CSV table of C-alpha atoms in Angstrom, one decimal:
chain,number,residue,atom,x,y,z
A,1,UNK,CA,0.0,0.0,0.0
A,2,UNK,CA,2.6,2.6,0.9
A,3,UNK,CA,5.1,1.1,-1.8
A,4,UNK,CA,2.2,2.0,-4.7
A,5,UNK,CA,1.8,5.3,-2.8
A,6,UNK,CA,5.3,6.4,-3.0
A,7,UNK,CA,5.6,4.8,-6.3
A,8,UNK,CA,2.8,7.3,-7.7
A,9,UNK,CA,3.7,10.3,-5.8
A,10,UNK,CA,7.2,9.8,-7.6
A,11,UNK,CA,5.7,9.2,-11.1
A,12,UNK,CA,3.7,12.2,-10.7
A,13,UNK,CA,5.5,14.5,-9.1
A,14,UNK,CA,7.5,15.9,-11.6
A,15,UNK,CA,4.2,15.9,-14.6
A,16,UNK,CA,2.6,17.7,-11.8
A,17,UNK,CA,5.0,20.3,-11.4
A,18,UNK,CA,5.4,21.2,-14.9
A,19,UNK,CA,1.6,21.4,-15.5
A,20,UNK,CA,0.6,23.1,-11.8
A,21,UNK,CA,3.2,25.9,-11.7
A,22,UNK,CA,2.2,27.3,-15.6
A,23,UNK,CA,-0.9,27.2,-14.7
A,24,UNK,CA,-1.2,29.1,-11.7
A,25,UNK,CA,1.5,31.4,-13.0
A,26,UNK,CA,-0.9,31.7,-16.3
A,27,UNK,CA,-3.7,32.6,-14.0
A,28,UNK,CA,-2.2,35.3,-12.6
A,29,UNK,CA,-1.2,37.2,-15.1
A,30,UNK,CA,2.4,35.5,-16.4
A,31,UNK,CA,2.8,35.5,-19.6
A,32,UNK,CA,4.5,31.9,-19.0
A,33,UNK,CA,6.0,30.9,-22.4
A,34,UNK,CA,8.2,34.2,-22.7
A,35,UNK,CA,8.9,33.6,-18.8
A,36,UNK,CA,10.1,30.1,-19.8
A,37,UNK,CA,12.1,31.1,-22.6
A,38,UNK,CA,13.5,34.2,-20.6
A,39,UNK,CA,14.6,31.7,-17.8
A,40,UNK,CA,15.7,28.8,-20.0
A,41,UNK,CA,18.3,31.1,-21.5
A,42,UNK,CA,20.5,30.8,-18.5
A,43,UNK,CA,20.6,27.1,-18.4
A,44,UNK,CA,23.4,26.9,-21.7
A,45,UNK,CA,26.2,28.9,-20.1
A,46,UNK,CA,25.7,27.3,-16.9
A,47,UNK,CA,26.1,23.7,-18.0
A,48,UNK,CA,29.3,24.6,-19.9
A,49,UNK,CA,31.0,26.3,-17.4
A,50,UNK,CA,31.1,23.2,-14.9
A,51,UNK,CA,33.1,20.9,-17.6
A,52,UNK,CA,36.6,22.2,-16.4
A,53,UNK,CA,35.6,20.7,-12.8
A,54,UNK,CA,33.6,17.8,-14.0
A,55,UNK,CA,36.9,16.6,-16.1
A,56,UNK,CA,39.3,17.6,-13.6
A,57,UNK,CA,37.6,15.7,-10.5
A,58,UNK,CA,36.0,12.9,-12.6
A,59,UNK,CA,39.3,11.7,-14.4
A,60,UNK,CA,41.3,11.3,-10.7
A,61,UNK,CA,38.1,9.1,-9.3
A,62,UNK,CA,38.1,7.3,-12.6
A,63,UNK,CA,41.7,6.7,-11.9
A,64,UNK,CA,41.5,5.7,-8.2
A,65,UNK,CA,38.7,3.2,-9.4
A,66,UNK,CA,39.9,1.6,-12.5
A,67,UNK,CA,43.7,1.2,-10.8
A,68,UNK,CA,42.9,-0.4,-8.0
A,69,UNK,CA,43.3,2.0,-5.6
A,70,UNK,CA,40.5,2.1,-4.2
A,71,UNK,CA,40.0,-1.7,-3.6
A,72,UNK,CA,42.9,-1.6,-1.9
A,73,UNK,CA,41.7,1.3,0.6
A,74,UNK,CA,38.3,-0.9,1.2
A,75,UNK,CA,41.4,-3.5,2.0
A,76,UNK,CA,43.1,-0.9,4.7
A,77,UNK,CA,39.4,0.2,5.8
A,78,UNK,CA,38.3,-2.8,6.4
A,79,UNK,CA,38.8,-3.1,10.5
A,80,UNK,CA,36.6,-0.3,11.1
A,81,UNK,CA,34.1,-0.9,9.1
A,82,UNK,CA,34.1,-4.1,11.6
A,83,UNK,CA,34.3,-1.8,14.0
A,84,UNK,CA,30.6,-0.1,13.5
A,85,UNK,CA,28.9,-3.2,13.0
A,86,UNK,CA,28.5,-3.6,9.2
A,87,UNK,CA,29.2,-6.5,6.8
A,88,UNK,CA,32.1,-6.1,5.0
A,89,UNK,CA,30.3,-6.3,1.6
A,90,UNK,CA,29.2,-3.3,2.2
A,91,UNK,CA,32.1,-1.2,2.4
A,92,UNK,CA,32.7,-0.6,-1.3
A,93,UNK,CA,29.5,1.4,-1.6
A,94,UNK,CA,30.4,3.1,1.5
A,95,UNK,CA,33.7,4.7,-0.1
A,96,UNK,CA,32.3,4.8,-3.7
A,97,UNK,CA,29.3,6.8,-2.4
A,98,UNK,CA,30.5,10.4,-2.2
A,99,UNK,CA,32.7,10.0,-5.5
A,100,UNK,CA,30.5,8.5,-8.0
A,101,UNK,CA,26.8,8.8,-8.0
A,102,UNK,CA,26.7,6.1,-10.9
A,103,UNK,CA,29.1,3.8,-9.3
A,104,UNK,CA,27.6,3.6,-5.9
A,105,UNK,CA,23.9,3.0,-7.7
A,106,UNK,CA,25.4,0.1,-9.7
A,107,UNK,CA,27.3,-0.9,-6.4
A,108,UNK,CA,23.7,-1.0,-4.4
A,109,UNK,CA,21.9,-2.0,-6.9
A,110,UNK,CA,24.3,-5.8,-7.1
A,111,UNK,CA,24.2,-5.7,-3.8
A,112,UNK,CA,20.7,-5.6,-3.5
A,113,UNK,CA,20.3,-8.0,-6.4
A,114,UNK,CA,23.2,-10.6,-4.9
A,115,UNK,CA,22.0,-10.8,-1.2
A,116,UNK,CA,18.0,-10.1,-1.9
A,117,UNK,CA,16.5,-6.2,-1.1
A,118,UNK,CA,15.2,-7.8,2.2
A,119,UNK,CA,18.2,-8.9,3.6
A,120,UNK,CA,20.6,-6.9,6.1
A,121,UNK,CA,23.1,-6.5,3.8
A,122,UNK,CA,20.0,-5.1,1.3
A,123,UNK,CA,18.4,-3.2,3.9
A,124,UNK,CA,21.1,-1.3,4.8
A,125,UNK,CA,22.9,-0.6,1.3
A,126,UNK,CA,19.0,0.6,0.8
A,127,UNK,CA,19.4,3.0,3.9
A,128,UNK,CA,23.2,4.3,3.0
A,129,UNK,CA,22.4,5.1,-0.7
A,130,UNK,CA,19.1,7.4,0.3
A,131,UNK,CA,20.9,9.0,3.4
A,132,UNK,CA,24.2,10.0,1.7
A,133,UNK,CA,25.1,12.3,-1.4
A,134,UNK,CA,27.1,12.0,-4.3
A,135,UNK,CA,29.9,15.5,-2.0
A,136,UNK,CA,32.1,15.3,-4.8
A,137,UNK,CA,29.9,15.8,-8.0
A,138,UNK,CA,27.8,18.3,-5.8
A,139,UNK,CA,30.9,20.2,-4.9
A,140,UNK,CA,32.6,20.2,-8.0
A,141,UNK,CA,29.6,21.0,-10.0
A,142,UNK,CA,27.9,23.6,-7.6
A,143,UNK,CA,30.9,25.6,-7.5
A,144,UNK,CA,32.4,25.3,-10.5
A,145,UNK,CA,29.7,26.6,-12.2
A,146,UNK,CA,30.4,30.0,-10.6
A,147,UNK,CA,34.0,29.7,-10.8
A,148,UNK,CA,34.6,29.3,-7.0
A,149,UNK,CA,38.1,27.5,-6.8
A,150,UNK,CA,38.6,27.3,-3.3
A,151,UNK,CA,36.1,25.6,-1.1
A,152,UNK,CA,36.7,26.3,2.5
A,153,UNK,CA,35.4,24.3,4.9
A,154,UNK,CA,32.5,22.8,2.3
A,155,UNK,CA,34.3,19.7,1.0
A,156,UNK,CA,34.5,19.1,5.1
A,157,UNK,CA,31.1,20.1,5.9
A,158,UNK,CA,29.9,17.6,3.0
A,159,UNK,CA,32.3,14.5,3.9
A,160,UNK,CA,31.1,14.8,7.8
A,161,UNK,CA,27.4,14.8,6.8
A,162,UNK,CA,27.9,11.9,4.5
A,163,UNK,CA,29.8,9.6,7.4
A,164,UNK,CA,27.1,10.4,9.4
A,165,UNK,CA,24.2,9.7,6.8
A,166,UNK,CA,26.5,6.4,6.5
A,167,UNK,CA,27.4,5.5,10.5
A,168,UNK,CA,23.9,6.3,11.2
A,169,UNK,CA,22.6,3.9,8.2
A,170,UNK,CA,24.6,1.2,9.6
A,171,UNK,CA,23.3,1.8,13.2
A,172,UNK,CA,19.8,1.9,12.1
A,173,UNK,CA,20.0,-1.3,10.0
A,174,UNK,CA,21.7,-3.0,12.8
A,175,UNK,CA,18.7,-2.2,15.0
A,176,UNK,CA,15.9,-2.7,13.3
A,177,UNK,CA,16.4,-5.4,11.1
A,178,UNK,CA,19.9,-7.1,12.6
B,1,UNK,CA,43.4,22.9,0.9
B,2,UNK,CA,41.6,19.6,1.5
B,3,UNK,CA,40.4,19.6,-1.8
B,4,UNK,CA,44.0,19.7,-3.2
B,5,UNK,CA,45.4,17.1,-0.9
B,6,UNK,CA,42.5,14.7,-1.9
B,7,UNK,CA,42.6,15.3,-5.9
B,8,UNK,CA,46.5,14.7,-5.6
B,9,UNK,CA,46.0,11.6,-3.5
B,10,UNK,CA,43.7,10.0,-6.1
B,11,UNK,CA,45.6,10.6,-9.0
B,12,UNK,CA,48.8,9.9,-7.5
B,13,UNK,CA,47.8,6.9,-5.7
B,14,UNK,CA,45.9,5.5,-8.4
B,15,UNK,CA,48.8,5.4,-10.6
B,16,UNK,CA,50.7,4.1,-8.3
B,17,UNK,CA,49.2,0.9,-7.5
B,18,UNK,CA,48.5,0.5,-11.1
B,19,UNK,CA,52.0,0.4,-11.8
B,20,UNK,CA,53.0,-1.6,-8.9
B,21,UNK,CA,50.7,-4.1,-10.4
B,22,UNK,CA,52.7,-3.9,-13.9
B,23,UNK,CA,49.0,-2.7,-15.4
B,24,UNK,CA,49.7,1.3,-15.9
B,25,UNK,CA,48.1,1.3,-19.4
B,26,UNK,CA,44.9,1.5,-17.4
B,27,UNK,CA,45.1,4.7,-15.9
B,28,UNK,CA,45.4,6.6,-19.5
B,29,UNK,CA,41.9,4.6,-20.5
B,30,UNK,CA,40.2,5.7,-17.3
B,31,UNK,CA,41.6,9.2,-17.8
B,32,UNK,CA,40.5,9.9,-21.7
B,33,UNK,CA,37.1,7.3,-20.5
B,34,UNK,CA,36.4,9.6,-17.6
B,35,UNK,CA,37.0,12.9,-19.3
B,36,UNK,CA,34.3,12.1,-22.4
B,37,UNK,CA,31.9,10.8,-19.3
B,38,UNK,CA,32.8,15.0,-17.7
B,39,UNK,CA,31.3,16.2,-20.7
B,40,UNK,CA,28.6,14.1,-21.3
B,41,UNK,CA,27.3,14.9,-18.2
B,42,UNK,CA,27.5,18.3,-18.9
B,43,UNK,CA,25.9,18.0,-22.1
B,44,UNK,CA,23.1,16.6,-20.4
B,45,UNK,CA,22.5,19.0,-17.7
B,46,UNK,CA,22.1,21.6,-20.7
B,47,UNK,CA,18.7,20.4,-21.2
B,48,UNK,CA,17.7,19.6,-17.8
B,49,UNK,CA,18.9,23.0,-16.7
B,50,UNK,CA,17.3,25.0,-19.7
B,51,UNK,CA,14.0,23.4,-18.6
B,52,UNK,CA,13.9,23.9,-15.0
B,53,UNK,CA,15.5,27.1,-14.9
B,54,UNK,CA,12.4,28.2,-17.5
B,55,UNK,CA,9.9,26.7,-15.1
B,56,UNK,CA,11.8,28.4,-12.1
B,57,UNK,CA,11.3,31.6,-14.2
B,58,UNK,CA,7.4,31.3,-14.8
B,59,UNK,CA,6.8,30.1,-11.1
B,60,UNK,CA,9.3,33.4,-10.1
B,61,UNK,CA,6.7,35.9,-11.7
B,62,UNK,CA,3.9,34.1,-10.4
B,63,UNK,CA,5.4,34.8,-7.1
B,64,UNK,CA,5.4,31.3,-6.1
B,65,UNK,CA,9.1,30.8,-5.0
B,66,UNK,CA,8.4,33.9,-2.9
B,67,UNK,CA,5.3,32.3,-1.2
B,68,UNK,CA,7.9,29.7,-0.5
B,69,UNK,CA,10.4,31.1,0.7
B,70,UNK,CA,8.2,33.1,2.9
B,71,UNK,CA,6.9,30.2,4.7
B,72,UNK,CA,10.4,29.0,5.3
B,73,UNK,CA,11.7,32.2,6.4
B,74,UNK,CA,11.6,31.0,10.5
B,75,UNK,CA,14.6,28.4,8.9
B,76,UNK,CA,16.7,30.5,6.3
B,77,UNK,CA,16.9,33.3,8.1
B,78,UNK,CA,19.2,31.4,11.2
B,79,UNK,CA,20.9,29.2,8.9
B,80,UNK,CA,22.1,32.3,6.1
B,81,UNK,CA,22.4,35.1,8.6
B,82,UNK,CA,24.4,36.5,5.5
B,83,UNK,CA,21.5,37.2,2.7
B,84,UNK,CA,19.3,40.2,3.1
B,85,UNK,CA,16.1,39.2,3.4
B,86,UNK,CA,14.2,39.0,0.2
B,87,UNK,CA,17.0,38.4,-2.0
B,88,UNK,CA,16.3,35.8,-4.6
B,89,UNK,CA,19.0,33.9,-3.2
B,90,UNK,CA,16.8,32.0,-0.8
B,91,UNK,CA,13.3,31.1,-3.2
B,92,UNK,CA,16.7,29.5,-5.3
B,93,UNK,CA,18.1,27.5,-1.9
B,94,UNK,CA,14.6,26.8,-0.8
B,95,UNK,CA,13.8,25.7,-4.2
B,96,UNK,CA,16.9,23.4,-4.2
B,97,UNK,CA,16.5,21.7,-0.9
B,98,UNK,CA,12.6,20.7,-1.6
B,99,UNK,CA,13.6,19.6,-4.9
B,100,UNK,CA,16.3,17.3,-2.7
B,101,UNK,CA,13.6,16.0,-0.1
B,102,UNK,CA,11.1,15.0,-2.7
B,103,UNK,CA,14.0,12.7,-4.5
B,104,UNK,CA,13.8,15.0,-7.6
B,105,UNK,CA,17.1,14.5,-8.7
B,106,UNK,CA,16.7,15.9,-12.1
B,107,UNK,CA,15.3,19.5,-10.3
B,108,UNK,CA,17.5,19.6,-7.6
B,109,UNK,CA,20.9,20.0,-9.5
B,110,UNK,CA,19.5,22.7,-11.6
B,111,UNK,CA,17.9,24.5,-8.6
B,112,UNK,CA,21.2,24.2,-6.7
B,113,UNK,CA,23.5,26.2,-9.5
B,114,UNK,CA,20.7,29.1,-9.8
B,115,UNK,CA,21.1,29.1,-5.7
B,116,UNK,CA,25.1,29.0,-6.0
B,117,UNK,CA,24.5,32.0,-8.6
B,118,UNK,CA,22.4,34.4,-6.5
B,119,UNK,CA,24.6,33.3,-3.5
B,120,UNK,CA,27.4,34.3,-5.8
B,121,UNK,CA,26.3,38.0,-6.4
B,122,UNK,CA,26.4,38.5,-2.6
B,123,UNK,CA,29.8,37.1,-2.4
B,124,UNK,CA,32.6,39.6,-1.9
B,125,UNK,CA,35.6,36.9,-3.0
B,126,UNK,CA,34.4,35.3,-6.5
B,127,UNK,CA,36.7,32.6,-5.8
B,128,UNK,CA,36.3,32.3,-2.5
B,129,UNK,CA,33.3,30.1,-1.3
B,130,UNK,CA,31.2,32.3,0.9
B,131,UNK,CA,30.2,31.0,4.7
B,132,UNK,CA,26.4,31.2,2.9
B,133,UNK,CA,27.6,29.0,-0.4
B,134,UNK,CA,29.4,26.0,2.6
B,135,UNK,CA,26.4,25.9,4.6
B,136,UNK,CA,24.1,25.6,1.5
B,137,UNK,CA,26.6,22.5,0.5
B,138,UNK,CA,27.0,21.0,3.4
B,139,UNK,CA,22.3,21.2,3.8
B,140,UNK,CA,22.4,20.3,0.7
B,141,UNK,CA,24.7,16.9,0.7
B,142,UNK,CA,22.9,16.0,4.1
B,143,UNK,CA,19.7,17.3,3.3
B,144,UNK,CA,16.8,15.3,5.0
B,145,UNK,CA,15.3,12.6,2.2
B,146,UNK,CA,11.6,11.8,2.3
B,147,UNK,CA,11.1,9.6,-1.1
B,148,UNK,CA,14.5,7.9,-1.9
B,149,UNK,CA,12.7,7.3,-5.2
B,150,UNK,CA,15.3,5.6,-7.4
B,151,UNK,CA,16.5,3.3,-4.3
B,152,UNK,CA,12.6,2.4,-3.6
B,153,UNK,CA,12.1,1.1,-7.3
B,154,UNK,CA,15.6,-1.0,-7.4
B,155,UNK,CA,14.6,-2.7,-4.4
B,156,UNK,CA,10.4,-3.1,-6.2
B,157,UNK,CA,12.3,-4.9,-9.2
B,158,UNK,CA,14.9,-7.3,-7.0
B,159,UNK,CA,11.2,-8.4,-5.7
B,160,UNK,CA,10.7,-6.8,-2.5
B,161,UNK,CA,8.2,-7.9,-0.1
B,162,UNK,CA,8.5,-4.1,1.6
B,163,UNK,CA,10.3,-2.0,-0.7
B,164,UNK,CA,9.2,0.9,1.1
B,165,UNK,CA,10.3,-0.2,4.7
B,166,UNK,CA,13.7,1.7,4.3
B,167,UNK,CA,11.7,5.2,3.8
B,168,UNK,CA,11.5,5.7,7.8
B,169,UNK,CA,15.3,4.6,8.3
B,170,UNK,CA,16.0,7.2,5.9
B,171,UNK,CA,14.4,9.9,7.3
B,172,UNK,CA,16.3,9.0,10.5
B,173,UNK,CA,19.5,9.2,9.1
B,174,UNK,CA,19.5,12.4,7.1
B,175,UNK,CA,18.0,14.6,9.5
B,176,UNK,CA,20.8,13.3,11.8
B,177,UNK,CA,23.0,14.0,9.5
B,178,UNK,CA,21.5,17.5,8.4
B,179,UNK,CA,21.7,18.1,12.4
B,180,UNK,CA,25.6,17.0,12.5
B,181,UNK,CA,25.8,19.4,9.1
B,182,UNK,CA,24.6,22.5,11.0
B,183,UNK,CA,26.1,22.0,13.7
B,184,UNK,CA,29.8,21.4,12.0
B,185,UNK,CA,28.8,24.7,10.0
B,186,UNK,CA,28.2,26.5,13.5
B,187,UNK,CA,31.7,25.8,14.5
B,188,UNK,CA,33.6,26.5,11.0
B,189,UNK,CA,31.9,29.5,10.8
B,190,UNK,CA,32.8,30.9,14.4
B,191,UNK,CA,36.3,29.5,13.7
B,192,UNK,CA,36.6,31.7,10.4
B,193,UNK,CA,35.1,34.4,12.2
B,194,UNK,CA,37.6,34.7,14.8
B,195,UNK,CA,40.6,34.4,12.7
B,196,UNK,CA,39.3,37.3,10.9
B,197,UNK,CA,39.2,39.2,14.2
């Protein structure tokens, strides 16, 4: 019952949108199609300007992956994953999360597939890929599309909240379905 | 520079073990793979962001985004002490962050840059993020999920007998980490503060 509920507010949500807010705009007065134009006009320069950032951060993840690097940190990380109570399977996703949106949906999606969506390892890869964010992409491509180079304390700010999006995923699997 | 430390650490290390494992060929595929996949992506948010920044436009003069930034004003006025009140800045963040909640990927990402952009105008060092542009990353990488949609219909297709059961959990863990977010924003922002001083 809830699964077909979420499963229709999510394929209507967006046909919604894009029918509700011309409409209201149209009956008060907006002339919407030259709004939309007007707006849309932004979107060109915007998209172009991130591709210095995109290449520069996606090559050096592509690299870590592809060489082996990485699977060799999950090797070095591996005792305190332990630590906090999670399966070691899970752990991949866990570091490929804030890199690569892609990779860490393919990553959930075989584990999901491999142990069975209601298993613990299912549940909480489930959990950990809803909770946490893609900081790298959202950093690179947030500021780099107005040309901010350095980033203060955000790539911090972004790598804390997605530990604790993960620890706590862990935690809550643990609890409710361990 | 964190940012620096960790760009050099994954190039470097990756070539690294790659050539300690006699397999260094790899790393020039991955870089020329990855660097078509950049602008591919970027390609692709030309479109998305051309037709949600035109909606974002007619739903701007209808005075919607103000309506809904008003009624979120108690929040974003704490949280970005820095933007006058009424600047466009926070309909965009606002905009953004609902976008996030509701599991509207597709939205969010163009709703985001328009935010960075207004937050940009305010911003006195162009290359410098602004304390308002880090805590508008750091909400929005935490940012409290209500529909994890895409997660909800992978688990529906492996044949789940709840695929929704993990929407509660969720909820949990994001505002928690939205809370350790604001709260780690708090402190690097009274730290910048004083070393200003």
């Amino acid at each position: 019952m809830t699964a077909a509920l979420m499963n229709e507010i999510s394929r209507w949500a967006i046909p919604l949108l894009l029918v509700a807010i011309p409409t209201i705009a149209y009956l008060r007065g907006v002339r919407v199609y030259e709004a939309f134009v007007e707006g849309a006009q932004e979107g060109f320069q915007t998209a172009v300007k991130i591709i210095p950032f995109l290449v520069g951060m996606l090559v050096a993840i592509s690299i870590f992956r592809a060489s082996g690097a990485m699977n060799l940190l999950v090797y070095v990380l591996d005792p305190v994953i332990r630590l906090i109570g999670a399966p070691v399977e899970i752990l991949p996703l866990a570091l490929m999360r804030p890199l690569s949106g892609g990779g860490a949906l393919g990553l959930a999606a075989e584990l999901i597939s491999t142990h069975g969506p209601d298993s613990l390892i299912g549940r909480m890869s489930s959990i950990m890929q809803g909770s946490t964010d893609t900081t790298f992409y959202v950093l690179t491509v947030y500021f780099g599309s107005v040309g901010i180079r350095q980033y203060r304390h955000a790539l911090t700010l972004g790598l804390l909240a997605d530990i604790s999006g993960l620890v706590a995923s862990i935690v809550l699997a643990n609890w409710l379905f361990g | 520079m964190v940012v620096n430390a960790i760009w050099l650490f994954l190039l470097g290390s990756g070539v690294l073990v790659a050539a300690a494992q006699g397999k260094v060929e790899v790393v020039t595929t991955a870089a020329l793979e990855a660097s078509k996949t950049a602008v591919n992506i970027a390609f692709e948010l030309i479109g998305l962001m051309t037709l949600w920044l035109g909606l974002l436009k007619i739903a701007e003069k209808a005075g919607l985004v103000e309506m809904l930034a008003n009624g979120m004003k108690p929040i974003t006025v704490r949280l970005f002490p820095s933007i006058p009140r009424n600047h466009p800045a926070i309909g965009a963040v606002v905009m953004n962050l609902s976008a996030n909640m509701l599991g509207l990927g597709s939205a969010a990402t163009p709703f985001g840059l328009k935010a960075m952009q207004e937050l940009q105008k305010l911003n006195p060092n162009p290359d410098v993020a602004s304390d308002a542009q880090c805590t508008f990353l750091g909400l929005n990488t935490a940012c409290i999920t209500l529909i994890p949609a895409t997660i909800i219909g992978i688990r529906a297709a492996a044949g789940s007998g709840n695929p929704t059961e993990i929407v509660g959990p969720t909820i949990v863990a994001t505002s928690f980490s939205t809370v350790v977010a604001i709260v780690a924003d708090r402190y690097f922002r009274a730290r910048a503060a004083r070393r200003r001083r």
